[in-house]
Short mmCIF file of C-alpha atoms in Angstrom, two decimals:
data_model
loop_
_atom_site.label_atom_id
_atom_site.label_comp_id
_atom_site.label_asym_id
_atom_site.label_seq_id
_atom_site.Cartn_x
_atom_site.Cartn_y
_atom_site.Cartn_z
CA UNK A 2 0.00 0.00 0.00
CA UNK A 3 1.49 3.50 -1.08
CA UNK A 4 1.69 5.99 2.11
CA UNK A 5 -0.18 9.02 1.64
CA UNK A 6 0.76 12.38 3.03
CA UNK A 7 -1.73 11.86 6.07
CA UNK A 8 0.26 8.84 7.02
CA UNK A 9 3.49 10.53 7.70
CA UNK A 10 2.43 14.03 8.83
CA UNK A 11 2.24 15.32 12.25
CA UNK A 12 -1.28 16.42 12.43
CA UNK A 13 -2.60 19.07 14.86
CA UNK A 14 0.06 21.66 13.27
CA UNK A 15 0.63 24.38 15.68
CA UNK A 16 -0.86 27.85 14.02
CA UNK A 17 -0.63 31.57 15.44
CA UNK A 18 -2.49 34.53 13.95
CA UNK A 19 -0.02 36.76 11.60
CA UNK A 20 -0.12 38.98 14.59
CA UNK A 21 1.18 37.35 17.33
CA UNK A 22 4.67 38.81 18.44
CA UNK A 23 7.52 36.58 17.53
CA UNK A 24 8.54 36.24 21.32
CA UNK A 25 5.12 34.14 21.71
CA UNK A 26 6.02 32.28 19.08
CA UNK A 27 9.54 31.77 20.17
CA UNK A 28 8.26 30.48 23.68
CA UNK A 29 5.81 27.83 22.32
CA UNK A 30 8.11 26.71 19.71
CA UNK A 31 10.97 25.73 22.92
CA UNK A 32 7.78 24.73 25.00
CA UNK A 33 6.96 22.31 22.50
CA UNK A 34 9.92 21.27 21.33
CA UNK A 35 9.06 21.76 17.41
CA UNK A 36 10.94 24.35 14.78
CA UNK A 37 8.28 26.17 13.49
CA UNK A 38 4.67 27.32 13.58
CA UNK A 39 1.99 28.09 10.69
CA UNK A 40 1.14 31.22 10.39
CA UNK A 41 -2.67 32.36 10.02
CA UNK A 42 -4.85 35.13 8.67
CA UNK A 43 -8.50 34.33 9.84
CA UNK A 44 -8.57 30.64 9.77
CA UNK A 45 -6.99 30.73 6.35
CA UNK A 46 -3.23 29.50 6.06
CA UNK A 47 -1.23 32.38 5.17
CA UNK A 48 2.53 31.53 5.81
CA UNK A 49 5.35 29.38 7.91
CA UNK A 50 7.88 30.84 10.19
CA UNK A 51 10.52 28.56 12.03
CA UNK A 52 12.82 28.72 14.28
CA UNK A 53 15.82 30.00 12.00
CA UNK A 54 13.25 32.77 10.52
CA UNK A 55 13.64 34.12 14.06
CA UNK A 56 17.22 34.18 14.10
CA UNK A 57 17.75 35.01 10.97
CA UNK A 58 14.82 37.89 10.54
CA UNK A 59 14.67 39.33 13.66
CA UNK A 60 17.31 38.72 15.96
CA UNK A 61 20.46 39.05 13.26
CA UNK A 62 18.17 42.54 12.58
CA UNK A 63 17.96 43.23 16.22
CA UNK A 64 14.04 43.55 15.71
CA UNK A 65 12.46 44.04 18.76
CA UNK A 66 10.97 40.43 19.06
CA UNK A 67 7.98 41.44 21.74
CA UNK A 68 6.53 43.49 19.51
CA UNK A 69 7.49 42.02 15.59
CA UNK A 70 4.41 40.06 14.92
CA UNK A 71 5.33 36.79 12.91
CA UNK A 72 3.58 37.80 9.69
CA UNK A 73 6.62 40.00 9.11
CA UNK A 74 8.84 37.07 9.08
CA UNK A 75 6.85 33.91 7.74
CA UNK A 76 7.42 32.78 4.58
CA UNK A 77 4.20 33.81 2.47
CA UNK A 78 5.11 31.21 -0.62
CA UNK A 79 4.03 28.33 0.84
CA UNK A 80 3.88 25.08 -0.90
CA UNK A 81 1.29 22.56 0.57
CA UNK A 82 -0.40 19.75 -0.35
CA UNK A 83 -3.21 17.24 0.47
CA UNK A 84 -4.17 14.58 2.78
CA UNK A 85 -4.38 11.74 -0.19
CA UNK A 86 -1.16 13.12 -1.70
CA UNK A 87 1.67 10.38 -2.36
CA UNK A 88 4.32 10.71 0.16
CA UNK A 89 7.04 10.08 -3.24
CA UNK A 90 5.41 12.89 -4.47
CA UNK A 91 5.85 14.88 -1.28
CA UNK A 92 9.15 13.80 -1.24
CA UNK A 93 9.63 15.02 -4.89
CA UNK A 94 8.10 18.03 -4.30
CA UNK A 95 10.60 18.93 -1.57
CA UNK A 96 13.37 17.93 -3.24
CA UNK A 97 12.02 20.20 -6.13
CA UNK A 98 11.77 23.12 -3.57
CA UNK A 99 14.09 22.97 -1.32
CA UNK A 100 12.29 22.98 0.95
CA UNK A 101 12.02 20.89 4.50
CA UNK A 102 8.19 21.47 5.53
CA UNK A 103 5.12 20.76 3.86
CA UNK A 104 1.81 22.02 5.44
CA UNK A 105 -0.68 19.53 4.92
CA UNK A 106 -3.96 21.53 3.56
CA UNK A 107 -7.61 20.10 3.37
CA UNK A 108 -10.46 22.33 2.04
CA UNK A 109 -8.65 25.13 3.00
CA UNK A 110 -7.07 24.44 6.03
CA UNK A 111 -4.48 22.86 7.49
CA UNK A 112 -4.05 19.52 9.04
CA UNK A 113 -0.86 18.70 9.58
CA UNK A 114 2.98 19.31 8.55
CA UNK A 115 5.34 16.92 6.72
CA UNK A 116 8.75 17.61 7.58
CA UNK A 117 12.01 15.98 6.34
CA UNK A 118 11.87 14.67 10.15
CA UNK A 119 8.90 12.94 9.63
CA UNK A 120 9.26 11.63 6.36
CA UNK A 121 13.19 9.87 7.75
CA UNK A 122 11.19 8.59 10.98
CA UNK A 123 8.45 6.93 8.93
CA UNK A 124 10.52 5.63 5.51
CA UNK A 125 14.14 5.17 6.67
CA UNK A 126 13.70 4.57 10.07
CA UNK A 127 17.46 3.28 10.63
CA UNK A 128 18.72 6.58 9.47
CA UNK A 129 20.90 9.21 11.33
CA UNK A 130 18.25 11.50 10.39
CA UNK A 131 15.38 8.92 11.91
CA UNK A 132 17.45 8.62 14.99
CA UNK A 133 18.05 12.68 15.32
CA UNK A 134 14.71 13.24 14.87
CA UNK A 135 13.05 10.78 16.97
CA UNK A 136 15.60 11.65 19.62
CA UNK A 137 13.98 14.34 22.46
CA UNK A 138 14.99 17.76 22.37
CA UNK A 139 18.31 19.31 24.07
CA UNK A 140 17.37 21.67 26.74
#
């Protein structure tokens, strides 16, 4: 049986309004120990920002980070695909893109998020990458 993208996403993505100050976001992304956070306008999907947006868009800009809201920094191009997609053609897709996150969108709203974690956990599971990602998070 061919996995579909609903078989190796984490579902439940985590998902702030645009306007949410990037210290918020900062605090739930270390509280629960994930990289990054979709970013919403209404309940429509309207960007991604992770961890190294933060670093790299605020605090290497010395934005203040309690008041920056998180639409300034998310990426607004977001690639996504469906529930029933094929997980080679997620795969593909990233590989395509460059890109290591996938929100999972159905009828307008997302689901869940394939990362390049997620995909290594669930298809090469004896991989450095498996092991890294399975592992728990430094604190």
């Amino acid at each position: 049986m061919t996995q579909k993208a609903r078989d190796v996403m984490t579902p439940q993505p985590v998902m702030l309004p645009e306007d949410t100050p990037v210290v918020r976001a900062a605090k739930l992304m270390r509280d629960q120990a994930i990289g990054d956070v979709l970013v919403t306008r209404g309940d429509r999907l309207r960007g991604v920002v992770t961890d190294r947006d933060i670093v790299v868009r605020a605090v290497a800009e010395t934005r203040d980070v309690s008041v920056t809201p998180i639409g300034a920094l998310c990426s607004t191009h977001v690639v996504t695909v469906g529930p029933d997609e094929d997980a080679d053609a997620v795969v593909r897709l990233m590989r395509e893109k460059a890109i290591r996150r996938v929100p999972v969108v159905e009828k307008g709203h997302a689901i869940g998020i394939v990362s390049l974690g997620d995909l290594a956990v669930e298809r090469d599971p004896t991989s450095a990458l498996s092991d890294i990602s399975a592992a728990p998070p430094n604190d």
